[in-house]
GROMACS .gro file of N, CA, C and O in nm:
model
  288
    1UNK      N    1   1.199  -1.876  -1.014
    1UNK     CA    2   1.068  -1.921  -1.052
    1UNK      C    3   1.074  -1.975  -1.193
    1UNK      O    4   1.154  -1.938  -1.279
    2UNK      N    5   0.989  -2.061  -1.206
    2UNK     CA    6   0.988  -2.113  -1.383
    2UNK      C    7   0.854  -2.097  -1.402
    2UNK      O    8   0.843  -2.150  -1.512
    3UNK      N    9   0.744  -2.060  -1.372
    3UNK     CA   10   0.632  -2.073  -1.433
    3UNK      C   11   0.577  -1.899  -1.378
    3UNK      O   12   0.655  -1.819  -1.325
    4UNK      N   13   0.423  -1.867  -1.407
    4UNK     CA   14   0.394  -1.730  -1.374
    4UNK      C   15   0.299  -1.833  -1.271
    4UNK      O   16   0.273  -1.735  -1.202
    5UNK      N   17   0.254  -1.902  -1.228
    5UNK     CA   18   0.191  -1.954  -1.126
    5UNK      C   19   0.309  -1.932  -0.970
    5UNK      O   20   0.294  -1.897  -0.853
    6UNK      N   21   0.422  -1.976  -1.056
    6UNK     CA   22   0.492  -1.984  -0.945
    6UNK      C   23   0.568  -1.863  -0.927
    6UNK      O   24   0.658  -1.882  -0.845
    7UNK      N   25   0.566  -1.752  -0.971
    7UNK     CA   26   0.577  -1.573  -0.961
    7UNK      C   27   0.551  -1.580  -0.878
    7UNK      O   28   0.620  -1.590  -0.778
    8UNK      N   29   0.392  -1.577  -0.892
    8UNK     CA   30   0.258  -1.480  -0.832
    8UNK      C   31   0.217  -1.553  -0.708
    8UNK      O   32   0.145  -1.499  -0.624
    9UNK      N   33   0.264  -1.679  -0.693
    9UNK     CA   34   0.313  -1.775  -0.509
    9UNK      C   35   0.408  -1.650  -0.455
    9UNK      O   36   0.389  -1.570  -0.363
   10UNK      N   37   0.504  -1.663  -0.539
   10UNK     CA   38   0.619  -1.595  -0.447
   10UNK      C   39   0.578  -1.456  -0.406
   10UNK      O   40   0.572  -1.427  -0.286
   11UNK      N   41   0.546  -1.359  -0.513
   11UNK     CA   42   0.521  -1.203  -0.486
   11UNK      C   43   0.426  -1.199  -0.370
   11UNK      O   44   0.446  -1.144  -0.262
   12UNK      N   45   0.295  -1.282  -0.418
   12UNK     CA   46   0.172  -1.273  -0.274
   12UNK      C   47   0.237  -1.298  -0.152
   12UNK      O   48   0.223  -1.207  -0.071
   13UNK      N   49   0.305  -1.397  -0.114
   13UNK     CA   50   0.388  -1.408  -0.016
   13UNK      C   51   0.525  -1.328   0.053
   13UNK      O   52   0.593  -1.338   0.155
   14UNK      N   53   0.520  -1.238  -0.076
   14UNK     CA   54   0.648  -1.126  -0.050
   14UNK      C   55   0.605  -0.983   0.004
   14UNK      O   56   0.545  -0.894  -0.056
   15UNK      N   57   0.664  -0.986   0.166
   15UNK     CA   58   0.664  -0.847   0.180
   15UNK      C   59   0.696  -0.741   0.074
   15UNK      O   60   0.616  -0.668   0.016
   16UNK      N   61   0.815  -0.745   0.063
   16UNK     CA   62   0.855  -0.653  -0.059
   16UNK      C   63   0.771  -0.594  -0.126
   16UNK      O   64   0.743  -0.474  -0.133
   17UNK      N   65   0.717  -0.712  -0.192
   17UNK     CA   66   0.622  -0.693  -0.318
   17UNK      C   67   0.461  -0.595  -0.242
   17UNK      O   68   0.399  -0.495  -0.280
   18UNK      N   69   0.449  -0.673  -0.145
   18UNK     CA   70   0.316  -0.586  -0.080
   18UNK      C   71   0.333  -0.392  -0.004
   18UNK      O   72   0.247  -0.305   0.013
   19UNK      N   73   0.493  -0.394   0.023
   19UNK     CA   74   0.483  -0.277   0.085
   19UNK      C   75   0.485  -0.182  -0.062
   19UNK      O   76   0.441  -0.068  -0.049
   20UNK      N   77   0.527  -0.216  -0.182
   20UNK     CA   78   0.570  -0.191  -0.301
   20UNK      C   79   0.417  -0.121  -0.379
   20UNK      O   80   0.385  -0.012  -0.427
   21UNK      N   81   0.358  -0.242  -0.360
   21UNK     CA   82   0.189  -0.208  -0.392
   21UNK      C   83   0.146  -0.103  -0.328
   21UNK      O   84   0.087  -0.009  -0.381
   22UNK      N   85   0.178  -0.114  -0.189
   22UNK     CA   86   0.109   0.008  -0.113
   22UNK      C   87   0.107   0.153  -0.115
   22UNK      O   88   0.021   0.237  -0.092
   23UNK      N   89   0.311   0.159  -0.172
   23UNK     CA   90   0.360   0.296  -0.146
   23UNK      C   91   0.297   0.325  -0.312
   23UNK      O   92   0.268   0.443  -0.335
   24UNK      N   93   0.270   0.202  -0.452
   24UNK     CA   94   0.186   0.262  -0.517
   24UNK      C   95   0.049   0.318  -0.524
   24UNK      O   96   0.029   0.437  -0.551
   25UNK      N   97  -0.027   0.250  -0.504
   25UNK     CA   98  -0.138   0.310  -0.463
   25UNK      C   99  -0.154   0.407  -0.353
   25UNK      O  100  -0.241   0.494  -0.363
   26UNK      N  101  -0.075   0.401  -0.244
   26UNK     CA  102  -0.099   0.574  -0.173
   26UNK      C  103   0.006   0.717  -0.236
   26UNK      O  104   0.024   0.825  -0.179
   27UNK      N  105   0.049   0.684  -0.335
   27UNK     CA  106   0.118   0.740  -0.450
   27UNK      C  107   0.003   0.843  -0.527
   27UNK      O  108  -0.006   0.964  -0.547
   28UNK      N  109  -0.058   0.755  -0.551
   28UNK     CA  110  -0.136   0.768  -0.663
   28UNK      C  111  -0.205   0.825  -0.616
   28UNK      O  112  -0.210   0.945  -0.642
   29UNK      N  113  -0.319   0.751  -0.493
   29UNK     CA  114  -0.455   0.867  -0.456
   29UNK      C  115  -0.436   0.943  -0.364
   29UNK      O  116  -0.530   0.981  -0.294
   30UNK      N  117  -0.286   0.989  -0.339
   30UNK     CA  118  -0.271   1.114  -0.280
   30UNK      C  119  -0.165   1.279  -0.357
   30UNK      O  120  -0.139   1.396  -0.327
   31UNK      N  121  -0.133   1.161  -0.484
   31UNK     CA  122  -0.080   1.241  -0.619
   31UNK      C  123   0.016   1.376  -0.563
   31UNK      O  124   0.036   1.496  -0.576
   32UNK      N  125   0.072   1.211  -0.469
   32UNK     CA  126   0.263   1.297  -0.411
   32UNK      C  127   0.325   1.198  -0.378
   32UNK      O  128   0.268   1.098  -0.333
   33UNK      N  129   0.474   1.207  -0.394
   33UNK     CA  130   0.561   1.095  -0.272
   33UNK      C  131   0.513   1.085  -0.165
   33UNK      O  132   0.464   1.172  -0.093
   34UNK      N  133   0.528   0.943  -0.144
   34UNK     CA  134   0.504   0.912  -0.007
   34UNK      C  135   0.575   0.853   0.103
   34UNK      O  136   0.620   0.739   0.094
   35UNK      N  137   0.591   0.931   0.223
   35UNK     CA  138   0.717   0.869   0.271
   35UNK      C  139   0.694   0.758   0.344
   35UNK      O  140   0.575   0.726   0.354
   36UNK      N  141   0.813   0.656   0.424
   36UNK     CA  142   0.813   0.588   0.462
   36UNK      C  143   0.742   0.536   0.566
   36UNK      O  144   0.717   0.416   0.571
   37UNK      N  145   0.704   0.625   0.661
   37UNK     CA  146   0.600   0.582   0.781
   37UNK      C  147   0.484   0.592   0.725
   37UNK      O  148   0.397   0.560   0.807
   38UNK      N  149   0.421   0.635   0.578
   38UNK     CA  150   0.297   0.634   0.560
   38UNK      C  151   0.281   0.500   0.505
   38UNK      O  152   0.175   0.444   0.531
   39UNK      N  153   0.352   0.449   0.445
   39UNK     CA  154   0.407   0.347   0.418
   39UNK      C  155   0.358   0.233   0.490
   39UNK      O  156   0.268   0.157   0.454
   40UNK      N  157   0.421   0.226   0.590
   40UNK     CA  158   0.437   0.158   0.709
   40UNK      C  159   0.334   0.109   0.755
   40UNK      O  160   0.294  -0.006   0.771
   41UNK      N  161   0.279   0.241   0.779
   41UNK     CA  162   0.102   0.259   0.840
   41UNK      C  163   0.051   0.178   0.794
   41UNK      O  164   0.041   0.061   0.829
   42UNK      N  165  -0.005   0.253   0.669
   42UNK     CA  166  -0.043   0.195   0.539
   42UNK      C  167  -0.044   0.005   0.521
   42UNK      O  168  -0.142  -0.069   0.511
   43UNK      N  169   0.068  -0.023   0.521
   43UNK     CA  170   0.058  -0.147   0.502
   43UNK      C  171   0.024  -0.228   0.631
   43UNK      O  172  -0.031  -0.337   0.616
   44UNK      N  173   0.059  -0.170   0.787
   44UNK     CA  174  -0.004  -0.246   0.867
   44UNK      C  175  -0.193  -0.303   0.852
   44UNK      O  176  -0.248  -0.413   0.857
   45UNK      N  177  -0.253  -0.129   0.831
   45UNK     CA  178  -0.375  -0.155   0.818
   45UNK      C  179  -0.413  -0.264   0.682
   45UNK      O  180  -0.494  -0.354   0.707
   46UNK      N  181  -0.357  -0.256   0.545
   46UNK     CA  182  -0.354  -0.371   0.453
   46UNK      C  183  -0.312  -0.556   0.503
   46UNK      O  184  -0.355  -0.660   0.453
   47UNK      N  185  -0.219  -0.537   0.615
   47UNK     CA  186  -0.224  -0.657   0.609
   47UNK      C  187  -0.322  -0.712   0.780
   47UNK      O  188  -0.361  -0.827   0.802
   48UNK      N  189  -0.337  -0.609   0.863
   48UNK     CA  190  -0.452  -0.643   0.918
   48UNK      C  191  -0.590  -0.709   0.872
   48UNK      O  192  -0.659  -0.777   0.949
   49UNK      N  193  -0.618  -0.686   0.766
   49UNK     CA  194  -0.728  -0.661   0.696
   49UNK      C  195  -0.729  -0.779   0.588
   49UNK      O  196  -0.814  -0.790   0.500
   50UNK      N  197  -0.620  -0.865   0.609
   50UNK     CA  198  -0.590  -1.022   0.549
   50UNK      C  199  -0.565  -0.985   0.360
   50UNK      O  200  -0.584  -1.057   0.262
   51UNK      N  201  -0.508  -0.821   0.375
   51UNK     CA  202  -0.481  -0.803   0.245
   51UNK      C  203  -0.560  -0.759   0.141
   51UNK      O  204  -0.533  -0.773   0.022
   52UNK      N  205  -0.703  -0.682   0.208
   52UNK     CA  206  -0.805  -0.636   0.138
   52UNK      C  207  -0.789  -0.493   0.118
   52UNK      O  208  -0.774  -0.421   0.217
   53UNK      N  209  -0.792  -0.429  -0.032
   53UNK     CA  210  -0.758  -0.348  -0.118
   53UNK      C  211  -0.844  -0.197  -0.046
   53UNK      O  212  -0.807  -0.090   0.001
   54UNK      N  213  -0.991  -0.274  -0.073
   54UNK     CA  214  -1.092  -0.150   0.003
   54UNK      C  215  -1.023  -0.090   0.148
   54UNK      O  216  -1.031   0.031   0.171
   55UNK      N  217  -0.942  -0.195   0.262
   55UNK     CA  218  -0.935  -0.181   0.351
   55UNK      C  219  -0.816  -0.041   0.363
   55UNK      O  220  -0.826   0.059   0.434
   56UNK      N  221  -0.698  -0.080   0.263
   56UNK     CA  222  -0.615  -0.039   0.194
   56UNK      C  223  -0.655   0.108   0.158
   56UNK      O  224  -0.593   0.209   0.194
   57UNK      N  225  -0.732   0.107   0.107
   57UNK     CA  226  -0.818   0.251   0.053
   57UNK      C  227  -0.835   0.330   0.140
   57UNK      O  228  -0.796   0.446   0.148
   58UNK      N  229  -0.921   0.242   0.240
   58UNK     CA  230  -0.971   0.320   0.375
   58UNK      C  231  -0.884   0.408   0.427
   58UNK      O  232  -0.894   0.529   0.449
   59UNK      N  233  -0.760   0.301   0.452
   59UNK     CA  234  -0.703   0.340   0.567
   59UNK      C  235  -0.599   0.477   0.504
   59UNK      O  236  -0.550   0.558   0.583
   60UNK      N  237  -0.572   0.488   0.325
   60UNK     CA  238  -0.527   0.617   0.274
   60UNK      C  239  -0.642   0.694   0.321
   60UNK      O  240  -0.613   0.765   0.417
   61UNK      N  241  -0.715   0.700   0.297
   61UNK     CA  242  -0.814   0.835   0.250
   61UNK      C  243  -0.852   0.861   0.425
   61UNK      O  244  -0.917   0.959   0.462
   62UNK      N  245  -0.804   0.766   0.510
   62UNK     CA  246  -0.832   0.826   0.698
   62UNK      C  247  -0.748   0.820   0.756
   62UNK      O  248  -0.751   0.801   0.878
   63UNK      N  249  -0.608   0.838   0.662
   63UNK     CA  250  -0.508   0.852   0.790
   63UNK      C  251  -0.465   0.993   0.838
   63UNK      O  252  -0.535   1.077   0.781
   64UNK      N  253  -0.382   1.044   0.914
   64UNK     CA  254  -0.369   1.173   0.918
   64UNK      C  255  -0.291   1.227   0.823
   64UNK      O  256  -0.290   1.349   0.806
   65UNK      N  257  -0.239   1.170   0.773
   65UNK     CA  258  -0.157   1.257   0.660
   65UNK      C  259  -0.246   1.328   0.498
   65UNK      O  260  -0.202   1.396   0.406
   66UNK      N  261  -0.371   1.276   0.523
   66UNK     CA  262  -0.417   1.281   0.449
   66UNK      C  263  -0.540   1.382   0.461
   66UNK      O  264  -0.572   1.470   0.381
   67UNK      N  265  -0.604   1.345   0.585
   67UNK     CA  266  -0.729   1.449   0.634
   67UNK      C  267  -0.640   1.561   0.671
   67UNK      O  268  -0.652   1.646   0.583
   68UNK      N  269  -0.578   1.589   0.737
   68UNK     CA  270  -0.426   1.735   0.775
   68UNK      C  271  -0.358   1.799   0.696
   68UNK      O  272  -0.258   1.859   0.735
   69UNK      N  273  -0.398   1.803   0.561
   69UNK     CA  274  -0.297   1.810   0.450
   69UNK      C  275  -0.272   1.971   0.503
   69UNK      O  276  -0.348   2.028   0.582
   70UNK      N  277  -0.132   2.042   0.436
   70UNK     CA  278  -0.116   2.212   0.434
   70UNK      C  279  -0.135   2.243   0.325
   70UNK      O  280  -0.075   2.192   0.230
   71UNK      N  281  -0.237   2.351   0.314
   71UNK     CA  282  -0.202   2.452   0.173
   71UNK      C  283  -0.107   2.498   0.153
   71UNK      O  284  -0.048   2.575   0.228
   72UNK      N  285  -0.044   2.429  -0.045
   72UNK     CA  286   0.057   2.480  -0.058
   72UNK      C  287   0.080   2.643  -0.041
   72UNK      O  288   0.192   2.692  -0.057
   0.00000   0.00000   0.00000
């Protein structure tokens, strides 16, 4: 890339970069590692959703790993 226009083409267009986002933010608002099939999940429902953040949200805070949790 030579410009930040032409980054931020490439990253939006990069899986990588989107499953990357995801495993951060379900990182974060579930304040643990997160493994790979949540991951997965996770980003199917994000890119169903044509890449919408709220949708993204949703689909942490209603998946089962999340409503099922165990007391430590």
């Amino acid at each position: 890339w030579s410009s930040r226009p032409e980054l931020a083409e490439i990253l939006a267009d990069s899986r990588a970069a989107h499953l990357c986002f995801v495993e951060q933010v379900l990182s974060f608002l579930r304040g643990r590692a997160v493994d790979a099939c949540e991951v997965e999940a996770a980003y199917e429902a994000f890119a169903a959703s044509g890449f919408d953040i709220q949708s993204l949200i949703v689909a942490a805070f209603t998946a089962p790993e999340f409503l099922h949790r165990e007391s430590p």
